[in-house]
PDB file of C-alpha atoms in Angstrom:
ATOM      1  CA  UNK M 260     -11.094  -7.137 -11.788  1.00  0.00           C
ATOM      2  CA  UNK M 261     -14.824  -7.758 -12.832  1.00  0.00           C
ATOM      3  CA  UNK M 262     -17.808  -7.153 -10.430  1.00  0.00           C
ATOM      4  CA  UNK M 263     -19.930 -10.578 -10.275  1.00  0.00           C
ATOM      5  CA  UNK M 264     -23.311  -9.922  -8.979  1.00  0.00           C
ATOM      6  CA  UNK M 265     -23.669 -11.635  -5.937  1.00  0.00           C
ATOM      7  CA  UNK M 266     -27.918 -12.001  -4.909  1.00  0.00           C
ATOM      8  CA  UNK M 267     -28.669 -11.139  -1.003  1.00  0.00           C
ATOM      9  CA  UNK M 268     -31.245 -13.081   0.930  1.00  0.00           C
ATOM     10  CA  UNK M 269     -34.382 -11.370   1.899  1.00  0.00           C
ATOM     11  CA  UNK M 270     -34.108 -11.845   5.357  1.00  0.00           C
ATOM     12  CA  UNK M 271     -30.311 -10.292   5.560  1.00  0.00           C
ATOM     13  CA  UNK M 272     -30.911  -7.088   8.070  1.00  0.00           C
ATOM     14  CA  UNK M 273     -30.684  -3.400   6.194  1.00  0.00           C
ATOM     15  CA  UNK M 274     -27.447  -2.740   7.511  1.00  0.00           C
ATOM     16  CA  UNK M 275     -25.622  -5.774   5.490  1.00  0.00           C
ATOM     17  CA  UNK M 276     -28.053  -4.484   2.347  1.00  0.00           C
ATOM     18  CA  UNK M 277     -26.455  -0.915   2.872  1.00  0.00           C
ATOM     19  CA  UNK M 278     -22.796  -2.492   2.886  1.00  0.00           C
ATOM     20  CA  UNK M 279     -22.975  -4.731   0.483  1.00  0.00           C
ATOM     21  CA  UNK M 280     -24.554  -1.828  -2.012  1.00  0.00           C
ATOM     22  CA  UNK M 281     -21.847   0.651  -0.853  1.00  0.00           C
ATOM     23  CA  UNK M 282     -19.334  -1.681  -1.658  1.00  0.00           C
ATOM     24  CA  UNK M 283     -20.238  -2.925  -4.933  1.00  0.00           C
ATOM     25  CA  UNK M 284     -20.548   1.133  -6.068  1.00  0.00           C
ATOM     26  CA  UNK M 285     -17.487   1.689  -4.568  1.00  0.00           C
ATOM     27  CA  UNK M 286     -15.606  -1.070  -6.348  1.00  0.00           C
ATOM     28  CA  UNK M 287     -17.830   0.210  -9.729  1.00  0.00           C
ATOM     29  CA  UNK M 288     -16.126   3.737  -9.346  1.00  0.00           C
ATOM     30  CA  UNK M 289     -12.670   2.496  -9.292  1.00  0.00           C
ATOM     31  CA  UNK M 290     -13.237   0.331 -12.124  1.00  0.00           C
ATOM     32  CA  UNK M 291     -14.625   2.840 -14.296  1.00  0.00           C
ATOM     33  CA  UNK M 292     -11.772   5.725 -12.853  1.00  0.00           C
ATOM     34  CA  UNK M 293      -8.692   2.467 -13.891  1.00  0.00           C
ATOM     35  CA  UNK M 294     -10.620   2.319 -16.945  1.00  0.00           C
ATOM     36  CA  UNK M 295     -10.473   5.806 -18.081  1.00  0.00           C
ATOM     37  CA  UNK M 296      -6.887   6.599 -16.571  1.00  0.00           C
ATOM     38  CA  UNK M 297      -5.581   3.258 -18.698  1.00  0.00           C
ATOM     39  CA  UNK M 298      -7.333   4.557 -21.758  1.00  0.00           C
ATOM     40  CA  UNK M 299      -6.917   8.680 -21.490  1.00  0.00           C
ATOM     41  CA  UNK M 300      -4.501   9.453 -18.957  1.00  0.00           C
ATOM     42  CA  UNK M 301      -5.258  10.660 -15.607  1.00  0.00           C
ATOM     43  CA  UNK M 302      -5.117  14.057 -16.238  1.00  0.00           C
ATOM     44  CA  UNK M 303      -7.391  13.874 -18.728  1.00  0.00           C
ATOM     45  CA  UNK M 304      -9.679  12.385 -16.683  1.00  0.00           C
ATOM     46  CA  UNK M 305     -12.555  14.406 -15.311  1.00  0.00           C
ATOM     47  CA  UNK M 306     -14.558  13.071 -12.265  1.00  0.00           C
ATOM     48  CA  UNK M 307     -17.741  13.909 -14.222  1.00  0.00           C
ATOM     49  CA  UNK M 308     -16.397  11.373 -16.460  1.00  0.00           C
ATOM     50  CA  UNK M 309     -15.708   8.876 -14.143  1.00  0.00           C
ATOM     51  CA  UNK M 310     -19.329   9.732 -12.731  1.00  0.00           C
ATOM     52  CA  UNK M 311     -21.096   9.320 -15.840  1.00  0.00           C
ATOM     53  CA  UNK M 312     -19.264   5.739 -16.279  1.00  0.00           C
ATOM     54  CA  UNK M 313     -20.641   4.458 -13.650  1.00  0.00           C
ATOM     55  CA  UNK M 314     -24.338   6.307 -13.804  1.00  0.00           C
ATOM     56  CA  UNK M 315     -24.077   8.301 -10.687  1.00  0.00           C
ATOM     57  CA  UNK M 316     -23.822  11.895  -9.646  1.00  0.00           C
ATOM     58  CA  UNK M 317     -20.632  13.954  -8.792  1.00  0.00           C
ATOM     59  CA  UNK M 318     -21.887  14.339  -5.326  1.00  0.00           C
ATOM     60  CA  UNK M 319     -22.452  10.574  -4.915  1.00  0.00           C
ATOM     61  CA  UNK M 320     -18.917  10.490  -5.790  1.00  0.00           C
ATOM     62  CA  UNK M 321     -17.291  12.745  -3.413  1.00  0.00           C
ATOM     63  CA  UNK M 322     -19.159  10.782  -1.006  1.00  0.00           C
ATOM     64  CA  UNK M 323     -16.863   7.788  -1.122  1.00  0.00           C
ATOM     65  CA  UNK M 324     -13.925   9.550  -2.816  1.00  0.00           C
ATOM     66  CA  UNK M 325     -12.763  13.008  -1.921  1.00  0.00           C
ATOM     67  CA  UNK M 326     -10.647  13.527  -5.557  1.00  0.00           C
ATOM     68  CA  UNK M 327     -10.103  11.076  -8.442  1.00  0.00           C
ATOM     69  CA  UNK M 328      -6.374  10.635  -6.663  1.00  0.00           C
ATOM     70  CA  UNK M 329      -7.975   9.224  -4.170  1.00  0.00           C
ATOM     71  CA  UNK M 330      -9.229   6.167  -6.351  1.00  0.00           C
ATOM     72  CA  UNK M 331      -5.744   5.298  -7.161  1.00  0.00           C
ATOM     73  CA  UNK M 332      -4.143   6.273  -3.616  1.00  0.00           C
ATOM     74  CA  UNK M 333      -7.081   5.967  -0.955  1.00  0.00           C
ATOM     75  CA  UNK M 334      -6.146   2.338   0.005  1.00  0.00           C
ATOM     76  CA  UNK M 335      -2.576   2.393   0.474  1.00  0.00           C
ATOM     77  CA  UNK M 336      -2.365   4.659   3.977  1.00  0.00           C
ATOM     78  CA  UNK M 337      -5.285   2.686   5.559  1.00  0.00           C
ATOM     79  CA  UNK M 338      -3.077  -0.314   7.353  1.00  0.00           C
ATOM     80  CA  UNK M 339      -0.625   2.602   8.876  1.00  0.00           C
ATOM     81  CA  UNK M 340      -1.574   2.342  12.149  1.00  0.00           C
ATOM     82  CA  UNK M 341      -2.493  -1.243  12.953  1.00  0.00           C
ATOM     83  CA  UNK M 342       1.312  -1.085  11.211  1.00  0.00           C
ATOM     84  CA  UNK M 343       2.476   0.644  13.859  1.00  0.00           C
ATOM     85  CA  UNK M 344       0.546  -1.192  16.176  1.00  0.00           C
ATOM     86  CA  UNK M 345       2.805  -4.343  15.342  1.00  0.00           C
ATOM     87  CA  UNK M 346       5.653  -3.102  15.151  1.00  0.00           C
ATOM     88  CA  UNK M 347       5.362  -2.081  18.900  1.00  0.00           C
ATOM     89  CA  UNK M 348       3.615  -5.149  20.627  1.00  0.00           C
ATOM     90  CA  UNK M 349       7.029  -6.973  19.197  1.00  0.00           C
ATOM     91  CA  UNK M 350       9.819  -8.817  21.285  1.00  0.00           C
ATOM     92  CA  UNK M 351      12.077  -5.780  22.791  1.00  0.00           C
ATOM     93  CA  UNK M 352      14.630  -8.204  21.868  1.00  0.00           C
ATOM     94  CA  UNK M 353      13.909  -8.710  18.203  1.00  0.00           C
ATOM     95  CA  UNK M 354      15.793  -6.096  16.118  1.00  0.00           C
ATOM     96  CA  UNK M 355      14.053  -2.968  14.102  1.00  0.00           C
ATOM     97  CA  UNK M 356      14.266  -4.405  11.245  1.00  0.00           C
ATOM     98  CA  UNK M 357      12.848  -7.817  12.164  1.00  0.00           C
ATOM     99  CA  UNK M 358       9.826  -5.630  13.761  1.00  0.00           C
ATOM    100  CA  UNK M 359       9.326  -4.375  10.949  1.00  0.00           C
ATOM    101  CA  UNK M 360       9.456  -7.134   8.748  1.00  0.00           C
ATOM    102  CA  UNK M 361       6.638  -9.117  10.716  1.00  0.00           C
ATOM    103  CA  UNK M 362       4.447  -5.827  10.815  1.00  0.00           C
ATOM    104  CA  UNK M 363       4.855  -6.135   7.392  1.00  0.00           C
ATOM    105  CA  UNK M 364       4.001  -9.491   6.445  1.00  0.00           C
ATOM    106  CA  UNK M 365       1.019  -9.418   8.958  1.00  0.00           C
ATOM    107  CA  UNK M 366      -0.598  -5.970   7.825  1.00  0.00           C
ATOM    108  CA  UNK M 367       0.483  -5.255   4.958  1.00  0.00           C
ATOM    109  CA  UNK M 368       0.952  -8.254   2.613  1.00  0.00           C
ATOM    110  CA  UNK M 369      -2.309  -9.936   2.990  1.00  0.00           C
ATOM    111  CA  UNK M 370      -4.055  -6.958   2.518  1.00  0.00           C
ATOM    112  CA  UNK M 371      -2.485  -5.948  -1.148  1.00  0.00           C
ATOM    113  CA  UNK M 372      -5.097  -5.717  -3.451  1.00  0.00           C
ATOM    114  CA  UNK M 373      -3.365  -7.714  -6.916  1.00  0.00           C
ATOM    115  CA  UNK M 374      -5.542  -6.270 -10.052  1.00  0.00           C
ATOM    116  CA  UNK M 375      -6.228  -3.231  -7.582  1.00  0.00           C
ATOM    117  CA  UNK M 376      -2.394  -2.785  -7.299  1.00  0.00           C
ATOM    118  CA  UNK M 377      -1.496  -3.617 -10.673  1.00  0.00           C
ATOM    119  CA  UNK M 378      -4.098  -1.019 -12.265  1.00  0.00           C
ATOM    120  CA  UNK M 379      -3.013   1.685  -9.887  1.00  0.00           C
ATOM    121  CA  UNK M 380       0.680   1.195 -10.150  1.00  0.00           C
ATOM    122  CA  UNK M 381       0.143   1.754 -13.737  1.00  0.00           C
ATOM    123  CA  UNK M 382      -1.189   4.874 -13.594  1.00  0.00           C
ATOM    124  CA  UNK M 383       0.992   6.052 -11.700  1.00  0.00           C
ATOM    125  CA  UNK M 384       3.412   5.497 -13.831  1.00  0.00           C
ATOM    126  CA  UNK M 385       2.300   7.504 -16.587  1.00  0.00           C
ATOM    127  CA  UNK M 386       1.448  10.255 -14.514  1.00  0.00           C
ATOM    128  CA  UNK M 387       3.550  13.096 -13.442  1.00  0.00           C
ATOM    129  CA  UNK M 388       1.063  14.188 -10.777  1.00  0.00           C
ATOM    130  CA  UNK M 389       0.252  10.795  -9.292  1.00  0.00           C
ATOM    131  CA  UNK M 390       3.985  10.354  -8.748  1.00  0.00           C
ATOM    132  CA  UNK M 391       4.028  12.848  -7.037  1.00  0.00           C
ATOM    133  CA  UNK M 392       1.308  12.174  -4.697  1.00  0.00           C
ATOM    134  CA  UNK M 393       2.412   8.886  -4.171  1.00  0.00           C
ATOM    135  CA  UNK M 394       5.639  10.255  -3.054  1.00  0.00           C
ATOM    136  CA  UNK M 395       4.158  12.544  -0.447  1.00  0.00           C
ATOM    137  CA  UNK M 396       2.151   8.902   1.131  1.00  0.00           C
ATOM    138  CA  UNK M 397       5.212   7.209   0.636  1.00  0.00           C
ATOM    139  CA  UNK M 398       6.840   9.886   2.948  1.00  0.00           C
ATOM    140  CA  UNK M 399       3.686   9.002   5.151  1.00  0.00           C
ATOM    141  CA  UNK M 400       4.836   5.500   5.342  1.00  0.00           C
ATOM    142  CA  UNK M 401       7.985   6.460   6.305  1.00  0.00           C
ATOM    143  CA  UNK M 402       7.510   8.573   9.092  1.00  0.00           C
ATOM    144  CA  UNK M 403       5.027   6.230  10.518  1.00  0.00           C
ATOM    145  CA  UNK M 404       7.567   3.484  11.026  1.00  0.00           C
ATOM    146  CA  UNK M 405       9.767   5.440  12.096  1.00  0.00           C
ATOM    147  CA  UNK M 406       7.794   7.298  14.626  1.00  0.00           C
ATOM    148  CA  UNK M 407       6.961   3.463  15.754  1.00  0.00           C
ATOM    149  CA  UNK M 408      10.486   2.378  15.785  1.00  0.00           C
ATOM    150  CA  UNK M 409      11.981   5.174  17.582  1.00  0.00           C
ATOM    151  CA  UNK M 410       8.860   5.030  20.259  1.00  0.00           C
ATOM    152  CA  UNK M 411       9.950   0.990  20.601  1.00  0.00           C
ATOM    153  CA  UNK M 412      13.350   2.499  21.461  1.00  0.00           C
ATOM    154  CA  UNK M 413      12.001   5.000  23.954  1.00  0.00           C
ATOM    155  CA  UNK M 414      12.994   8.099  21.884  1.00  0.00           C
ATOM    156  CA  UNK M 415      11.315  11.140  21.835  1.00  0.00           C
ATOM    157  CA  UNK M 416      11.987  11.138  18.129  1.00  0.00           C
ATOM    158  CA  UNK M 417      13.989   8.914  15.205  1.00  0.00           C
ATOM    159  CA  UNK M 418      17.447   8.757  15.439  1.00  0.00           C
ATOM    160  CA  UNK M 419      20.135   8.508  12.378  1.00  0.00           C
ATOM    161  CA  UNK M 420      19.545   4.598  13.048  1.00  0.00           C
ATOM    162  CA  UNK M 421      15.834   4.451  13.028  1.00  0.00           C
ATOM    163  CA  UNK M 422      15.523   6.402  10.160  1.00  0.00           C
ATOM    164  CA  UNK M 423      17.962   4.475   8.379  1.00  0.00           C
ATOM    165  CA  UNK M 424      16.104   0.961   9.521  1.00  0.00           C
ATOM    166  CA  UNK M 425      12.408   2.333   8.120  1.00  0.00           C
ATOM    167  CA  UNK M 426      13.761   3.550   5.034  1.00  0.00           C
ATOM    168  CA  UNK M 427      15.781   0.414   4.295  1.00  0.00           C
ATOM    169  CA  UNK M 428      12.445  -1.708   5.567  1.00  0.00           C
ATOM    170  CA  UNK M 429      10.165   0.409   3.163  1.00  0.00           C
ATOM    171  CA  UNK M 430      12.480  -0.055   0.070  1.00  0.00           C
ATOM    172  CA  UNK M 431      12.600  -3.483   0.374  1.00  0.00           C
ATOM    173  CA  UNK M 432       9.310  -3.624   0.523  1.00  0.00           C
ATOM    174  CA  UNK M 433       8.348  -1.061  -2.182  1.00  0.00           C
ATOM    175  CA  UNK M 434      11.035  -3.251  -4.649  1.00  0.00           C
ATOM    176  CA  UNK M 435       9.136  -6.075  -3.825  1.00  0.00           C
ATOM    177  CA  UNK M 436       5.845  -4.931  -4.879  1.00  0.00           C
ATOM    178  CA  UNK M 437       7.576  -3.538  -7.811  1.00  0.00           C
ATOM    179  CA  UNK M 438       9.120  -6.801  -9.056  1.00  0.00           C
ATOM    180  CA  UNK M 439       6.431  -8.863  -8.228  1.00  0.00           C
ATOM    181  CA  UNK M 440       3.872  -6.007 -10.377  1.00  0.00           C
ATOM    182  CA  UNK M 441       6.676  -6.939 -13.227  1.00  0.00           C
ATOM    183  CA  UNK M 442       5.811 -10.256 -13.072  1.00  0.00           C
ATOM    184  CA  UNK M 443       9.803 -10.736 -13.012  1.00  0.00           C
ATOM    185  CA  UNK M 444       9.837 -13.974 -10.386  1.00  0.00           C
ATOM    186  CA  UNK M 445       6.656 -15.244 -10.871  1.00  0.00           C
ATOM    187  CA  UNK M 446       5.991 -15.094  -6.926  1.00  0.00           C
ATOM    188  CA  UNK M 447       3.499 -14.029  -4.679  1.00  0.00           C
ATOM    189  CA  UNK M 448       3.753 -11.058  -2.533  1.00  0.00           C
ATOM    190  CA  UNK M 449       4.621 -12.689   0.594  1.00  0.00           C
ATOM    191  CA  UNK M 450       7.413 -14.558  -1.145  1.00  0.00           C
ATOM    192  CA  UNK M 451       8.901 -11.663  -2.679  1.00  0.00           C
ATOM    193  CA  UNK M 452       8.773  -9.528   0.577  1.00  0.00           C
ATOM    194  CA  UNK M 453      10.524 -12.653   2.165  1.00  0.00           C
ATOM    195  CA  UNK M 454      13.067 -12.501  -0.407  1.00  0.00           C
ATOM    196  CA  UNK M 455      13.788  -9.176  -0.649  1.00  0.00           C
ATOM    197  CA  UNK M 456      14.374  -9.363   3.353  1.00  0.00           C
ATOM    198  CA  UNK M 457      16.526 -12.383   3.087  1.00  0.00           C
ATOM    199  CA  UNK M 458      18.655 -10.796   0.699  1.00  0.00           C
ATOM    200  CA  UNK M 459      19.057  -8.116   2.820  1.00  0.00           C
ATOM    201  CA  UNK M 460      20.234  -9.974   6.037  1.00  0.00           C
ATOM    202  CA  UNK M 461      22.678 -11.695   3.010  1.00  0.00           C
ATOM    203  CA  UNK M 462      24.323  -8.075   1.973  1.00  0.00           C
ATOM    204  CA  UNK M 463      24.324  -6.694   5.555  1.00  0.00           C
ATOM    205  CA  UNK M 464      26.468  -9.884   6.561  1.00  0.00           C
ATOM    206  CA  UNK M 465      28.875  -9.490   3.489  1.00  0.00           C
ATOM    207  CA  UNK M 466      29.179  -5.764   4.453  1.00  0.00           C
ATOM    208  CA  UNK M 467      29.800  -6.218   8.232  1.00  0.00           C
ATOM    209  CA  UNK M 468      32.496  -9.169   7.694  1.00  0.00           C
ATOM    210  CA  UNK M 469      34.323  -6.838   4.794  1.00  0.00           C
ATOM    211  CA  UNK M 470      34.072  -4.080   7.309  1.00  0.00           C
ATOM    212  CA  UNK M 471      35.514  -6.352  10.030  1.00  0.00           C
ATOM    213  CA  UNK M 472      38.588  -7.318   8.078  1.00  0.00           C
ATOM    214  CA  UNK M 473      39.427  -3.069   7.193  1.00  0.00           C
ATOM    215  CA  UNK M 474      39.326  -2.340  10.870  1.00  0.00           C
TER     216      UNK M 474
END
């Protein structure tokens, strides 16, 4: 992705100035941070190098990132709870997974980032301790459906089923970001999500008639 400076009006009050500024060095720091991961590895990687990149202090840095994981990380968690929020204004007679699904397409989907998501997912890839990390929020996501799901139920906490249902919902999900990031299909997000649900519903109806027929 490549910054285009965009000229503000005189007359635009402070507070859009202030935005607008915060957001361009924002989107300048995880430029220079994808940069120097793609090129050097993230452990490598010092924040006073991603600092100097973009001709600002350390401390100006912590100020909109708390650690150079964060560049990479800090926008995945973000859509959690509206996430959960969807999932739980749904029909009580739509199914989990169907909850899910639209929670997902609403939320999640049209807020996926493509060169932001394609630069991260490579460096995660080629580092040990990102993985790791982006296990722990992937744990995140899945608790946080799952606490939604099982409060849609009236649980006090998931059950065998609910926990099944979010971790089936987030792999499907997770393979679709994956094969669209591979460029495998050619597709846009949305499209692969919808697939990768669809062929779901498709291998849950061969496995419940072959189950019918051994009982």
């Amino acid at each position: 992705m490549t910054s285009q400076v965009k000229f503000v009006r005189v007359d635009e009050p402070a507070e859009g100035l202030r935005s607008r500024k915060k957001a361009k060095t924002r989107i300048m720091i995880e430029e220079a941070a994808l940069d120097l991961f793609a090129s050097q590895g993230y452990e490598a990687t010092t924040v006073e190098q991603i600092a100097a990149q973009v001709e600002i202090s350390t401390t100006t840095f912590f100020r909109y990132f708390p650690s150079k994981a964060d560049v990479v990380l800090c926008q995945q968690d973000g859509h959690l709870p509206e996430l959960r929020r969807v999932i739980l204004s749904r029909p009580a007679s739509e199914s989990g997974l169907a909850a899910v699904r639209h929670a997902m397409l609403q939320v999640w989907v049209p807020n996926v980032d493509p060169e932001h998501t394609l630069r991260a997912g490579l460096a995660v890839a080629n580092s040990a301790t990102l993985r790791g990390l982006y296990n722990d929020l992937n744990r995140t996501w899945l608790d946080g459906i799952a606490e939604a799901l099982a409060e849609r139920k009236g649980l006090s906490s998931p059950d065998e089923e609910v926990m099944i249902t979010a971790r089936v919902a987030l792999g499907v999900f997770n393979e679709a970001i994956r094969a669209w990031g591979n460029g495998e299909c050619g597709e846009t997000v949305d499209t692969m999500v919808e697939r990768g649900f669809a062929a779901l519903t498709r291998l849950c109806a061969e496995w419940g008639a072959e189950w019918a027929r051994t009982v």
